[in-house]
XYZ file of C-alpha atoms in Angstrom:
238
model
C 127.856 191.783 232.583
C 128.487 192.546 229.156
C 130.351 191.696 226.232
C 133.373 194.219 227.261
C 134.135 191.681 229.544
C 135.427 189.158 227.668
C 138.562 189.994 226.045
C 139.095 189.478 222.721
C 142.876 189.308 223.219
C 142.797 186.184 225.553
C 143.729 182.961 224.539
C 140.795 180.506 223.988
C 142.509 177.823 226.010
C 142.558 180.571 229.067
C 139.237 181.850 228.630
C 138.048 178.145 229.240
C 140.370 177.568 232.144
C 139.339 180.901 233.975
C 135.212 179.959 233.045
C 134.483 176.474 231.566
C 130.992 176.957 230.850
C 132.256 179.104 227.750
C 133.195 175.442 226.326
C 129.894 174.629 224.850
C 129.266 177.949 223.653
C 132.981 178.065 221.712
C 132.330 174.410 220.366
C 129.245 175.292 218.566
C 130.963 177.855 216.636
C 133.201 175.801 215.604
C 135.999 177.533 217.800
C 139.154 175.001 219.027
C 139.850 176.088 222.490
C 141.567 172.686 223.559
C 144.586 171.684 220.676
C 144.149 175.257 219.008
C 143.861 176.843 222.712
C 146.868 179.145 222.118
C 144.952 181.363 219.892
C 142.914 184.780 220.663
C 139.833 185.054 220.511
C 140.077 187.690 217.585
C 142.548 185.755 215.877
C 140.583 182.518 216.148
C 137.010 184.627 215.139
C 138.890 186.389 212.257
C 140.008 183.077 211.072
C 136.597 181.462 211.274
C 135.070 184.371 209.465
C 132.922 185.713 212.618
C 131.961 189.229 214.171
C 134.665 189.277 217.610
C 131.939 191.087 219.417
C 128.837 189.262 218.529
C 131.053 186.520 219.625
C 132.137 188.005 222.844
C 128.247 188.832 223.973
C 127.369 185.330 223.229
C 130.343 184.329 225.164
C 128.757 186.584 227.983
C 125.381 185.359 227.828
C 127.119 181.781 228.764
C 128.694 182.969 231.182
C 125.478 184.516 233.222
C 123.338 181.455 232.643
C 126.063 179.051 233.570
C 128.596 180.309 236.077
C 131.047 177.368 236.919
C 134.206 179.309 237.169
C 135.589 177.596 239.971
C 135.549 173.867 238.267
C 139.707 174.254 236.769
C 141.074 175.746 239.929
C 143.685 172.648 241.525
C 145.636 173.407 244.624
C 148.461 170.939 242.596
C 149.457 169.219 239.688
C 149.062 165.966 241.484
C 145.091 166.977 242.208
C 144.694 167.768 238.297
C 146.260 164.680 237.592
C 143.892 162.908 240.392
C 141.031 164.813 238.235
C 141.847 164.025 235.111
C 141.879 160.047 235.735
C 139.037 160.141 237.593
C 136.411 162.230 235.375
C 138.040 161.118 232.118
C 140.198 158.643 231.965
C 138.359 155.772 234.187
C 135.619 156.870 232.230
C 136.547 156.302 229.086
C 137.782 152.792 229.833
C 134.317 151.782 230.659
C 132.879 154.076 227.887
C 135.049 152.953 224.358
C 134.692 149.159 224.295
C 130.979 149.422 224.908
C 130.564 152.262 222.311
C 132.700 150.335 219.884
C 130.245 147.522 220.302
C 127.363 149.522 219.716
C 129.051 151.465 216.413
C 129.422 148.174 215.003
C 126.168 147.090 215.566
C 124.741 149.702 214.095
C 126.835 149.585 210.994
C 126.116 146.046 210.682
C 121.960 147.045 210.906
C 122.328 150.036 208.841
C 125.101 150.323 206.458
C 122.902 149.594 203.224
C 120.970 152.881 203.475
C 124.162 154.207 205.239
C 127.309 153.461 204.063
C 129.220 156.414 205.720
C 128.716 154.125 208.839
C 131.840 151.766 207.404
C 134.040 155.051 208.103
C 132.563 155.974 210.904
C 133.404 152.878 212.239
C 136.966 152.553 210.917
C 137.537 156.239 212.467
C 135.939 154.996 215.657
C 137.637 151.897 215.910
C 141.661 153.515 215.443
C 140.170 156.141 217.801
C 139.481 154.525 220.820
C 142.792 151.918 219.830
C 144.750 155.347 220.361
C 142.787 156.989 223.179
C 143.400 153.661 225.594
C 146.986 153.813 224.483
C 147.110 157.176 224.899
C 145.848 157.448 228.441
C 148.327 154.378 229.553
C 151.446 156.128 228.949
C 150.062 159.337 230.500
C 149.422 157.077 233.661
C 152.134 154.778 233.678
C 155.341 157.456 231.853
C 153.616 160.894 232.461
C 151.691 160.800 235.653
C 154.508 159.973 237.845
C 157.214 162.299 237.251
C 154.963 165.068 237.154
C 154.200 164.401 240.824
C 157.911 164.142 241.458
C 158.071 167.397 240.155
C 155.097 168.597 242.167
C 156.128 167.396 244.875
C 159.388 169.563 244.322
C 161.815 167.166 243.850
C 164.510 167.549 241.486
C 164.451 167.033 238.336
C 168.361 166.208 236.263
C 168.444 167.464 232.440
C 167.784 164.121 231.359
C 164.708 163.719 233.635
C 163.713 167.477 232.302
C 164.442 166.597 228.048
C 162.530 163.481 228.770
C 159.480 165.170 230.335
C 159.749 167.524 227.170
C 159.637 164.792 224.941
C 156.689 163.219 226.352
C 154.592 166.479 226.636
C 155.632 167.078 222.648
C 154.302 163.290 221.903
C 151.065 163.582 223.893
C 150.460 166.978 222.280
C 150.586 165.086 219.088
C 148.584 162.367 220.017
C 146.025 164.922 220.881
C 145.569 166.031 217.223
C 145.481 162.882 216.080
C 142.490 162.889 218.562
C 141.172 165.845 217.164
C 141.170 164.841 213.234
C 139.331 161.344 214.431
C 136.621 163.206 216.217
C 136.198 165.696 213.387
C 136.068 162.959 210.645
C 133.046 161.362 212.684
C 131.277 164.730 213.014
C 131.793 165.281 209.250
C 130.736 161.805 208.597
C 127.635 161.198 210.713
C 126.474 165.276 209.915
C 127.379 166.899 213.112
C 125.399 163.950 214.660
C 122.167 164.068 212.778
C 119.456 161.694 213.586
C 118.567 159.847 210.091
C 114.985 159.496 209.815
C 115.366 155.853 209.554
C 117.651 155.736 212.887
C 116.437 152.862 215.206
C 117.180 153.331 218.991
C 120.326 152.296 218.928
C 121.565 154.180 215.916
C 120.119 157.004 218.350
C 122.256 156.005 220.758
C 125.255 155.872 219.431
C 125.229 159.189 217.752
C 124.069 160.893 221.016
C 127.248 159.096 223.122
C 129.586 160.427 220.082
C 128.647 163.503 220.568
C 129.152 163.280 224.008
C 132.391 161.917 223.613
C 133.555 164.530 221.832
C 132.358 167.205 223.795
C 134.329 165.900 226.989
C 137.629 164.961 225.260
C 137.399 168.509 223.974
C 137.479 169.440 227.898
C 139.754 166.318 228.520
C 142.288 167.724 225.793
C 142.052 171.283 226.900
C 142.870 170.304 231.218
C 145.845 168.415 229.906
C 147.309 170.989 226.969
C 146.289 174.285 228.246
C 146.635 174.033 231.919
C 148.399 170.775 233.378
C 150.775 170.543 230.275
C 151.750 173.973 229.929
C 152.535 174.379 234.269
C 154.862 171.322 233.802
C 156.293 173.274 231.166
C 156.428 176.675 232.916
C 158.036 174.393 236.104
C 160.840 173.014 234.132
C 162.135 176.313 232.865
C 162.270 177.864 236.206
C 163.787 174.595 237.434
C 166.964 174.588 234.376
């Protein structure tokens, strides 16, 4: 396998669907393949000022050492949706309050050689305030009519604007998302370990990183793939 394979004319958002273990290699050059998923790869290289092909064989090179490309194939919407709560969502309801905890402890240790770590914790704190909100209305407004419509039930114009609506607002929500996450990674150095960092400060830098990688997966199931069938579904429905 070889760098030909990878196209440079697909979308990132697709290339991630059809092989998710390109993810990691995309995100460490800085490449948006969840809320700028709509882009080429050429157009989304040019823009980030990098050689396409060098790109593409590193893209390859994942892709042989890590070959998951089963992992975003669903039989339904309702089993994405079933995915989605389970590996993210429930997740992250355990995950937020107890890494809010821990960001303001370590503020509270460490802000007098750090004081970035007030903003980090002001970004982390709105956050995870918009991330349980977010993942509410999906569950309790989004969820269900999806799997009306998956279920092939019919759908009236009002039911179909609404549904439009909501996918818009989510959308939204997810760059909101995206600029919090960002702002931490700026903040904190791309997660660099201080050389005064006690375990904890460790900690909490390794499990922001780690949130960001999966909401970057999280963000790209829902936008690229469950948000955009639900889309494709209610124009062939009108």
């Amino acid at each position: 396998m070889t760098e030909t394979t990878i196209d440079p004319e697909r979308r990132l958002g697709d290339l991630v669907t059809d092989d998710p273990s390109l993810a990691r290699t995309l995100e460490s050059l800085g490449l948006d393949y969840c809320c700028g998923g709509d882009q080429t790869l050429a157009a989304a290289c040019a823009d980030a000022g990098l050689d396409v092909d060098e790109v593409r064989a590193r893209l390859a090179d994942a892709r042989r050492d890590d070959d998951q490309s089963d992992e975003l194939d669903w039989e339904s919407l309702s089993d994405l949706i079933d995915h989605v709560v389970e590996t993210h969502h429930e997740p992250l309801r355990d995950e937020l309050p107890q890494l809010e905890d821990l960001v303001w402890t370590v503020r509270n240790a460490h802000e007098e050689n750090h004081p970035e770590l007030r903003e980090v914790e002001l970004e982390f704190t709105a956050l995870a305030e918009e991330m349980q909100s977010h993942t509410r209305e999906e569950e309790e407004d989004l969820f269900p009519v999806v799997e009306k419509l998956d279920e092939g039930r019919p759908l009236d114009e009002s039911e179909r604007e609404t549904l439009r609506a909501e996918l818009r607002d989510l959308e939204a929500d997810h760059e909101e998302t995206a600029d919090h996450l960002e702002r931490i990674a700026e903040l904190t150095d791309d997660y660099a370990v201080p050389d005064d960092a006690c375990p904890s400060y460790r900690s909490m830098l390794d499990r922001l990183e780690a949130l960001e990688r999966d909401t970057h997966m999280h963000v790209h199931k829902e936008n690229n793939v469950l948000f955009a069938e639900v889309e494709r579904r209610i124009g062939a429905s009108a």
